[in-house]
Amino acid sequence: MNALSFGAPAADADVIVIGAGPAGMSAAIDLAAAGRRVIVLDMQPAPGGQIFRALEANFADPETGALLAALGPAYSAGKALMQAFRATPGIDYRPETTVWDLRADGTVGWLRGGAAGYLRAPQVVLASGAMERPTPFPGWTLPGVMTAGAVQTLIKAGRLRPEGRIVLAGTGPLIFLLAEQLRRLGVKPALIARTDRLRDKIAALAQLRPAALPAVVKGLDWLARLRLAGIPMRTGITELAAKGTERVEAVSMKVSGKTLDLPCDLLVVHDGIVPSVDLAHCAGLALEWRDSEASWRPRTSPDGRAELVPGPSLTAGPCRIRISGDARRIGGAEAAIAHGRHVAAAILGAAASDTAADVRQAMAARGFIDAAFPPGLAKHLPADTTTVCRCEEITAGTLRTQIRAGATEMNQIRGITRCGMGPCQGRNCAVTLARILEAECSAPPVPFHARPPVRPLPLGALAGLTGLDPELAQVVSLEDKPVAAGDDADE
Amino acid sequence: MFTPIGSAEATITIFMDDTPIPARPGETIAACLLRAGLSRFRTTPVSGAPRLPYCMIGHCFDCLVEIDGVGSRQACLSPVSDGMRVRTQQGAATIDGVSP
């Protein structure tokens, strides 16, 4: 018994894939090659996800030699996957399409330009990737403060290189990769300020597996090249702050107990990446909090099958969603490609022992990387004067005041303060508010209730919605709200 | 803050607050405006503080601009097109004929 059997609109495809990064592309290729009709919805204008962003355009242009050389082999490695994705018949690729609703029964709300609607399929592969871990620090909303991923996007898709006095701050392999790409582009940062320390690496050695050695060697090679290029690097920095009025003018930090101030035109921050859980959460799928990652991730089986949070649900029937790639577990492009194939094999009912082994192999370095680069900028909760919610400009102090006045859960605080109610819908503040609540009143971290649309939907597009299931549009009561992970435990 | 890598083959034009800006087909509005050296894309509805793009991948919503009369559009997700009219978004988005 499920929504599809009650006279709802027919399925639009055998599988809907959300996201066209490494995981989404590899799943779509294998599914379509096996004869399945696949619709791929992609927020970006071309396939590739963030890692292979604008790869086709950069390869098609004869003048991008220097750019491709700077981006390195890990970027060019996506070419074969991209070609296979374009060449496989049966993939209905829809770029510039945002997904603003996802239901566990396989219903997907989409928006493209001014048109919106619902699609449905008996299987959905959610491969919407990752985001950078939110890192509230003083001045992080100033123009001229950007994430490392943003700068990489501007290099790949904007063919732009940063200039001026550049400071890279934070932790994680992406800091080194970006610094190395900048070096190849002839850009010399004024400072690489790392939160991680040598003792993190020593502790991480316990996690080191032979299969992780190539990643470690690559990292050490980047490091050596950066040192050779004379780029100053400090480790164990704390208390990062961006200063300025209309834009960032200087940064300050604590290094070995001393305050370091330096002028700065562009502060690039990075604190590792975490799964994007917005759509999984919208669909009422179970999330699990990871203290070591200071974030949530969806609860899934090894082949990506998601589970519904127990309790009331927006949809009837079994959960038809599988989650793949970085949206499930952070592992990078190779792991995402392997997992996309694994999910496709599981959907096709094929013996998936080979693909499972590939996933394990591709994830082998992860334990070491996570231990060597623990959350740094986000390690300590922000001070009272620091903005937590960028959209509504709400400080940690305002949130703590509400909690000390008796507020005990996320939705209550959202209702009182508007924290999480702005256009980003809590993507940048939910983890921090959840951690502040945990610290103040030992409440387990539970996200805001999420209800569609989880991305902006113009009224004109809503008015012309296609593919609407009349049953879906009936609101019987507000008791059908999906309950977040952990919510049901004490009921 | 940003300069082109290689030649900037800007063959089309968009208008930012009525000022013509050369644009490359296929690039996003955000990349185009950062290359042009814009100091702000929008001001916040709460304090009026200036903002520029922060994440560039559609999560932070700090790149909101008005595109061809429609407010609160994400410049990092929207490709340029010839003759497009973009405006800085001052505070909350407004709708023509609807008073806030």
CSV table of N, CA, C and O in Angstrom, one decimal, chain A residues 323-410:
chain,number,residue,atom,x,y,z
A,323,ILE,N,20.3,7.4,-0.4
A,323,ILE,CA,21.2,8.6,-0.3
A,323,ILE,C,22.6,8.1,-0.7
A,323,ILE,O,23.1,7.1,-0.2
A,324,SER,N,23.3,8.9,-1.5
A,324,SER,CA,24.6,8.5,-2.0
A,324,SER,C,25.6,9.7,-2.0
A,324,SER,O,25.2,10.8,-2.0
A,325,GLY,N,26.9,9.3,-2.0
A,325,GLY,CA,27.9,10.3,-2.1
A,325,GLY,C,28.1,11.1,-0.9
A,325,GLY,O,27.8,10.6,0.2
A,326,ASP,N,28.6,12.3,-1.0
A,326,ASP,CA,28.9,13.1,0.2
A,326,ASP,C,27.6,13.5,0.9
A,326,ASP,O,27.7,13.9,2.1
A,327,ALA,N,26.4,13.4,0.3
A,327,ALA,CA,25.2,13.7,1.0
A,327,ALA,C,24.9,12.7,2.1
A,327,ALA,O,24.2,12.9,3.0
A,328,ARG,N,25.6,11.5,1.9
A,328,ARG,CA,25.4,10.4,2.9
A,328,ARG,C,26.6,10.4,3.9
A,328,ARG,O,26.4,10.5,5.1
A,329,ARG,N,27.8,10.3,3.3
A,329,ARG,CA,29.1,10.2,4.1
A,329,ARG,C,30.1,11.0,3.4
A,329,ARG,O,30.3,10.8,2.2
A,330,ILE,N,30.8,11.9,4.0
A,330,ILE,CA,31.9,12.6,3.3
A,330,ILE,C,33.0,11.7,3.0
A,330,ILE,O,33.5,11.0,3.8
A,331,GLY,N,33.3,11.6,1.7
A,331,GLY,CA,34.4,10.7,1.2
A,331,GLY,C,35.1,11.2,0.0
A,331,GLY,O,36.1,10.6,-0.4
A,332,GLY,N,34.6,12.3,-0.6
A,332,GLY,CA,35.3,12.8,-1.8
A,332,GLY,C,34.8,12.1,-3.1
A,332,GLY,O,33.9,11.2,-3.0
A,333,ALA,N,35.3,12.6,-4.2
A,333,ALA,CA,34.8,12.2,-5.5
A,333,ALA,C,34.9,10.7,-5.8
A,333,ALA,O,33.9,10.1,-6.2
A,334,GLU,N,36.1,10.1,-5.5
A,334,GLU,CA,36.2,8.7,-5.8
A,334,GLU,C,35.2,7.8,-5.0
A,334,GLU,O,34.6,6.9,-5.6
A,335,ALA,N,35.1,8.2,-3.8
A,335,ALA,CA,34.1,7.4,-2.9
A,335,ALA,C,32.7,7.6,-3.4
A,335,ALA,O,31.9,6.7,-3.4
A,336,ALA,N,32.4,8.9,-3.8
A,336,ALA,CA,31.1,9.2,-4.3
A,336,ALA,C,30.8,8.4,-5.6
A,336,ALA,O,29.7,7.9,-5.8
A,337,ILE,N,31.7,8.3,-6.5
A,337,ILE,CA,31.5,7.6,-7.7
A,337,ILE,C,31.3,6.1,-7.4
A,337,ILE,O,30.3,5.4,-7.9
A,338,ALA,N,32.1,5.5,-6.5
A,338,ALA,CA,31.9,4.1,-6.1
A,338,ALA,C,30.6,3.9,-5.4
A,338,ALA,O,29.9,2.9,-5.7
A,339,HIS,N,30.2,4.9,-4.6
A,339,HIS,CA,28.9,4.6,-3.9
A,339,HIS,C,27.7,4.8,-4.8
A,339,HIS,O,26.7,4.1,-4.7
A,340,GLY,N,27.8,5.7,-5.8
A,340,GLY,CA,26.8,5.9,-6.8
A,340,GLY,C,26.5,4.6,-7.5
A,340,GLY,O,25.4,4.1,-7.8
A,341,ARG,N,27.6,3.9,-7.9
A,341,ARG,CA,27.5,2.6,-8.6
A,341,ARG,C,26.9,1.6,-7.7
A,341,ARG,O,26.2,0.7,-8.1
A,342,HIS,N,27.3,1.6,-6.4
A,342,HIS,CA,26.8,0.6,-5.4
A,342,HIS,C,25.3,0.8,-5.3
A,342,HIS,O,24.6,-0.2,-5.2
A,343,VAL,N,24.8,2.0,-5.2
A,343,VAL,CA,23.4,2.3,-5.1
A,343,VAL,C,22.7,1.8,-6.3
A,343,VAL,O,21.6,1.2,-6.2
A,344,ALA,N,23.3,2.1,-7.5
A,344,ALA,CA,22.6,1.6,-8.7
A,344,ALA,C,22.5,0.1,-8.8
A,344,ALA,O,21.5,-0.4,-9.1
A,345,ALA,N,23.6,-0.6,-8.3
A,345,ALA,CA,23.5,-2.0,-8.3
A,345,ALA,C,22.5,-2.5,-7.4
A,345,ALA,O,21.7,-3.5,-7.7
A,346,ALA,N,22.3,-1.9,-6.2
A,346,ALA,CA,21.3,-2.3,-5.3
A,346,ALA,C,19.9,-2.1,-5.8
A,346,ALA,O,19.0,-2.9,-5.7
A,347,ILE,N,19.7,-0.9,-6.5
A,347,ILE,CA,18.4,-0.7,-7.2
A,347,ILE,C,18.1,-1.7,-8.3
A,347,ILE,O,16.9,-2.2,-8.4
A,348,LEU,N,19.1,-2.1,-9.0
A,348,LEU,CA,19.0,-3.1,-10.1
A,348,LEU,C,18.8,-4.5,-9.6
A,348,LEU,O,18.6,-5.4,-10.3
A,349,GLY,N,19.0,-4.7,-8.3
A,349,GLY,CA,18.9,-6.0,-7.7
A,349,GLY,C,20.1,-6.9,-8.0
A,349,GLY,O,20.0,-8.1,-7.9
A,350,ALA,N,21.2,-6.2,-8.4
A,350,ALA,CA,22.4,-7.0,-8.8
A,350,ALA,C,23.2,-7.4,-7.6
A,350,ALA,O,23.0,-6.8,-6.5
A,351,ALA,N,24.0,-8.4,-7.7
A,351,ALA,CA,24.9,-8.8,-6.6
A,351,ALA,C,25.9,-7.6,-6.5
A,351,ALA,O,26.5,-7.2,-7.4
A,352,ALA,N,25.9,-7.0,-5.3
A,352,ALA,CA,26.6,-5.7,-5.2
A,352,ALA,C,27.9,-5.9,-4.3
A,352,ALA,O,28.4,-4.9,-3.8
A,353,SER,N,28.5,-7.1,-4.3
A,353,SER,CA,29.6,-7.3,-3.4
A,353,SER,C,30.9,-6.6,-4.0
A,353,SER,O,31.7,-6.0,-3.3
A,354,ASP,N,31.0,-6.5,-5.3
A,354,ASP,CA,32.1,-5.8,-5.9
A,354,ASP,C,32.0,-4.3,-5.7
A,354,ASP,O,33.0,-3.7,-5.3
A,355,THR,N,30.9,-3.8,-5.9
A,355,THR,CA,30.7,-2.3,-5.7
A,355,THR,C,30.9,-2.0,-4.2
A,355,THR,O,31.4,-0.9,-3.9
A,356,ALA,N,30.4,-2.8,-3.3
A,356,ALA,CA,30.6,-2.6,-1.9
A,356,ALA,C,32.1,-2.6,-1.5
A,356,ALA,O,32.5,-1.7,-0.8
A,357,ALA,N,32.9,-3.5,-2.1
A,357,ALA,CA,34.3,-3.5,-1.9
A,357,ALA,C,35.0,-2.2,-2.4
A,357,ALA,O,35.9,-1.6,-1.8
A,358,ASP,N,34.5,-1.7,-3.6
A,358,ASP,CA,35.0,-0.5,-4.1
A,358,ASP,C,34.8,0.7,-3.2
A,358,ASP,O,35.6,1.6,-3.0
A,359,VAL,N,33.6,0.7,-2.6
A,359,VAL,CA,33.2,1.8,-1.7
A,359,VAL,C,34.2,1.8,-0.4
A,359,VAL,O,34.7,2.8,0.0
A,360,ARG,N,34.4,0.6,0.1
A,360,ARG,CA,35.2,0.5,1.3
A,360,ARG,C,36.7,0.9,1.0
A,360,ARG,O,37.3,1.7,1.7
A,361,GLN,N,37.1,0.5,-0.2
A,361,GLN,CA,38.5,0.9,-0.6
A,361,GLN,C,38.6,2.5,-0.8
A,361,GLN,O,39.5,3.1,-0.3
A,362,ALA,N,37.6,3.1,-1.4
A,362,ALA,CA,37.6,4.5,-1.6
A,362,ALA,C,37.5,5.3,-0.4
A,362,ALA,O,37.9,6.5,-0.3
A,363,MET,N,36.9,4.7,0.7
A,363,MET,CA,36.7,5.4,1.9
A,363,MET,C,37.8,5.1,2.9
A,363,MET,O,37.8,5.6,4.1
A,364,ALA,N,38.8,4.4,2.5
A,364,ALA,CA,39.8,3.9,3.4
A,364,ALA,C,40.6,5.0,4.1
A,364,ALA,O,41.1,4.8,5.3
A,365,ALA,N,40.8,6.1,3.5
A,365,ALA,CA,41.6,7.2,4.1
A,365,ALA,C,40.8,8.0,5.0
A,365,ALA,O,41.4,8.9,5.7
A,366,ARG,N,39.5,7.8,5.0
A,366,ARG,CA,38.7,8.8,5.7
A,366,ARG,C,38.9,8.9,7.2
A,366,ARG,O,38.9,10.0,7.8
A,367,GLY,N,39.1,7.8,7.9
A,367,GLY,CA,39.3,7.8,9.3
A,367,GLY,C,40.5,8.6,9.7
A,367,GLY,O,40.5,9.5,10.6
A,368,PHE,N,41.6,8.5,8.9
A,368,PHE,CA,42.8,9.3,9.2
A,368,PHE,C,42.5,10.7,8.9
A,368,PHE,O,42.9,11.6,9.8
A,369,ILE,N,41.9,11.1,7.8
A,369,ILE,CA,41.7,12.5,7.5
A,369,ILE,C,40.8,13.2,8.5
A,369,ILE,O,41.1,14.3,9.0
A,370,ASP,N,39.8,12.5,8.9
A,370,ASP,CA,38.9,13.1,9.9
A,370,ASP,C,39.6,13.3,11.3
A,370,ASP,O,39.4,14.3,11.9
A,371,ALA,N,40.5,12.4,11.6
A,371,ALA,CA,41.2,12.5,12.9
A,371,ALA,C,42.3,13.6,12.8
A,371,ALA,O,42.6,14.3,13.8
A,372,ALA,N,42.9,13.7,11.6
A,372,ALA,CA,44.0,14.6,11.4
A,372,ALA,C,43.6,16.0,11.3
A,372,ALA,O,44.3,17.0,11.6
A,373,PHE,N,42.3,16.2,10.8
A,373,PHE,CA,41.8,17.6,10.6
A,373,PHE,C,40.4,17.7,11.4
A,373,PHE,O,39.4,17.8,10.7
A,374,PRO,N,40.4,17.7,12.7
A,374,PRO,CA,39.1,17.8,13.4
A,374,PRO,C,38.6,19.2,13.2
A,374,PRO,O,39.3,20.1,12.9
A,375,PRO,N,37.3,19.4,13.4
A,375,PRO,CA,36.7,20.8,13.3
A,375,PRO,C,37.5,21.7,14.2
A,375,PRO,O,37.9,21.4,15.3
A,376,GLY,N,37.9,22.8,13.6
A,376,GLY,CA,38.7,23.8,14.3
A,376,GLY,C,38.1,25.1,14.5
A,376,GLY,O,37.8,25.5,15.7
A,377,LEU,N,37.7,25.8,13.4
A,377,LEU,CA,37.0,27.1,13.6
A,377,LEU,C,35.7,26.9,14.4
A,377,LEU,O,35.2,27.8,15.1
A,378,ALA,N,35.1,25.7,14.2
A,378,ALA,CA,33.8,25.5,14.9
A,378,ALA,C,34.0,24.7,16.2
A,378,ALA,O,33.0,24.3,16.8
A,379,LYS,N,35.2,24.5,16.6
A,379,LYS,CA,35.4,23.7,17.8
A,379,LYS,C,34.8,24.3,19.0
A,379,LYS,O,34.0,23.7,19.8
A,380,HIS,N,35.0,25.6,19.3
A,380,HIS,CA,34.4,26.3,20.4
A,380,HIS,C,33.1,27.0,20.0
A,380,HIS,O,33.1,27.5,18.9
A,381,LEU,N,32.1,27.0,20.8
A,381,LEU,CA,30.9,27.7,20.5
A,381,LEU,C,31.2,29.2,20.5
A,381,LEU,O,32.0,29.7,21.2
A,382,PRO,N,30.4,29.9,19.6
A,382,PRO,CA,30.7,31.4,19.4
A,382,PRO,C,30.4,32.2,20.7
A,382,PRO,O,29.6,31.8,21.5
A,383,ALA,N,31.2,33.3,20.8
A,383,ALA,CA,31.0,34.2,21.9
A,383,ALA,C,29.6,34.9,21.8
A,383,ALA,O,29.1,34.9,20.7
A,384,ASP,N,29.1,35.5,22.8
A,384,ASP,CA,27.8,36.1,22.8
A,384,ASP,C,27.6,37.2,21.7
A,384,ASP,O,26.5,37.3,21.2
A,385,THR,N,28.7,37.9,21.4
A,385,THR,CA,28.5,39.0,20.4
A,385,THR,C,28.6,38.5,19.0
A,385,THR,O,28.4,39.3,18.0
A,386,THR,N,29.0,37.2,18.7
A,386,THR,CA,29.1,36.7,17.4
A,386,THR,C,27.8,36.3,16.8
A,386,THR,O,27.0,35.7,17.4
A,387,THR,N,27.6,36.7,15.5
A,387,THR,CA,26.4,36.4,14.7
A,387,THR,C,26.4,34.9,14.5
A,387,THR,O,27.4,34.3,14.0
A,388,VAL,N,25.3,34.2,14.8
A,388,VAL,CA,25.1,32.8,14.4
A,388,VAL,C,24.2,32.7,13.2
A,388,VAL,O,24.6,32.0,12.2
A,389,CYS,N,23.1,33.4,13.1
A,389,CYS,CA,22.2,33.3,12.0
A,389,CYS,C,22.5,34.5,11.1
A,389,CYS,O,22.3,35.6,11.4
A,390,ARG,N,23.1,34.2,9.9
A,390,ARG,CA,23.6,35.2,9.0
A,390,ARG,C,22.4,36.0,8.4
A,390,ARG,O,22.4,37.2,8.2
A,391,CYS,N,21.3,35.2,8.1
A,391,CYS,CA,20.1,35.8,7.4
A,391,CYS,C,19.4,36.9,8.3
A,391,CYS,O,19.2,38.0,7.9
A,392,GLU,N,19.2,36.5,9.5
A,392,GLU,CA,18.4,37.4,10.4
A,392,GLU,C,19.3,38.1,11.4
A,392,GLU,O,18.8,38.8,12.3
A,393,GLU,N,20.6,37.9,11.3
A,393,GLU,CA,21.6,38.6,12.1
A,393,GLU,C,21.3,38.5,13.6
A,393,GLU,O,21.2,39.5,14.3
A,394,ILE,N,21.3,37.2,14.0
A,394,ILE,CA,21.0,36.9,15.4
A,394,ILE,C,22.3,36.4,16.1
A,394,ILE,O,22.9,35.5,15.5
A,395,THR,N,22.7,37.0,17.2
A,395,THR,CA,23.9,36.6,17.9
A,395,THR,C,23.7,35.4,18.8
A,395,THR,O,22.6,35.1,19.2
A,396,ALA,N,24.8,34.8,19.2
A,396,ALA,CA,24.8,33.7,20.1
A,396,ALA,C,24.3,34.2,21.5
A,396,ALA,O,23.6,33.5,22.1
A,397,GLY,N,24.6,35.5,21.8
A,397,GLY,CA,24.0,36.0,23.1
A,397,GLY,C,22.5,36.1,23.1
A,397,GLY,O,21.9,35.7,24.1
A,398,THR,N,21.9,36.5,22.0
A,398,THR,CA,20.4,36.5,21.9
A,398,THR,C,19.9,35.1,22.1
A,398,THR,O,18.9,34.9,22.8
A,399,LEU,N,20.5,34.1,21.5
A,399,LEU,CA,20.0,32.8,21.6
A,399,LEU,C,20.2,32.3,23.0
A,399,LEU,O,19.2,31.7,23.6
A,400,ARG,N,21.3,32.5,23.6
A,400,ARG,CA,21.5,32.1,25.0
A,400,ARG,C,20.5,32.8,26.0
A,400,ARG,O,20.1,32.1,26.9
A,401,THR,N,20.2,34.0,25.7
A,401,THR,CA,19.3,34.8,26.6
A,401,THR,C,17.9,34.0,26.5
A,401,THR,O,17.3,33.8,27.6
A,402,GLN,N,17.5,33.6,25.3
A,402,GLN,CA,16.2,33.0,25.2
A,402,GLN,C,16.2,31.6,25.9
A,402,GLN,O,15.3,31.2,26.6
A,403,ILE,N,17.4,30.9,25.8
A,403,ILE,CA,17.5,29.6,26.4
A,403,ILE,C,17.4,29.8,28.0
A,403,ILE,O,16.7,29.0,28.7
A,404,ARG,N,18.2,30.8,28.4
A,404,ARG,CA,18.2,31.0,29.9
A,404,ARG,C,16.9,31.5,30.4
A,404,ARG,O,16.6,31.4,31.6
A,405,ALA,N,16.1,32.1,29.5
A,405,ALA,CA,14.7,32.5,29.9
A,405,ALA,C,13.7,31.4,29.8
A,405,ALA,O,12.5,31.6,30.1
A,406,GLY,N,14.2,30.2,29.4
A,406,GLY,CA,13.3,29.0,29.5
A,406,GLY,C,13.0,28.3,28.2
A,406,GLY,O,12.4,27.3,28.2
A,407,ALA,N,13.5,28.8,27.0
A,407,ALA,CA,13.3,28.1,25.8
A,407,ALA,C,14.1,26.8,25.8
A,407,ALA,O,15.3,26.8,26.2
A,408,THR,N,13.5,25.7,25.3
A,408,THR,CA,14.2,24.5,25.5
A,408,THR,C,14.4,23.7,24.1
A,408,THR,O,15.0,22.7,24.1
A,409,GLU,N,13.8,24.3,23.1
A,409,GLU,CA,14.0,23.5,21.8
A,409,GLU,C,14.1,24.5,20.6
A,409,GLU,O,13.6,25.6,20.7
A,410,MET,N,14.6,24.0,19.5
A,410,MET,CA,14.9,24.7,18.3
A,410,MET,C,13.7,25.5,17.7
A,410,MET,O,13.9,26.7,17.4
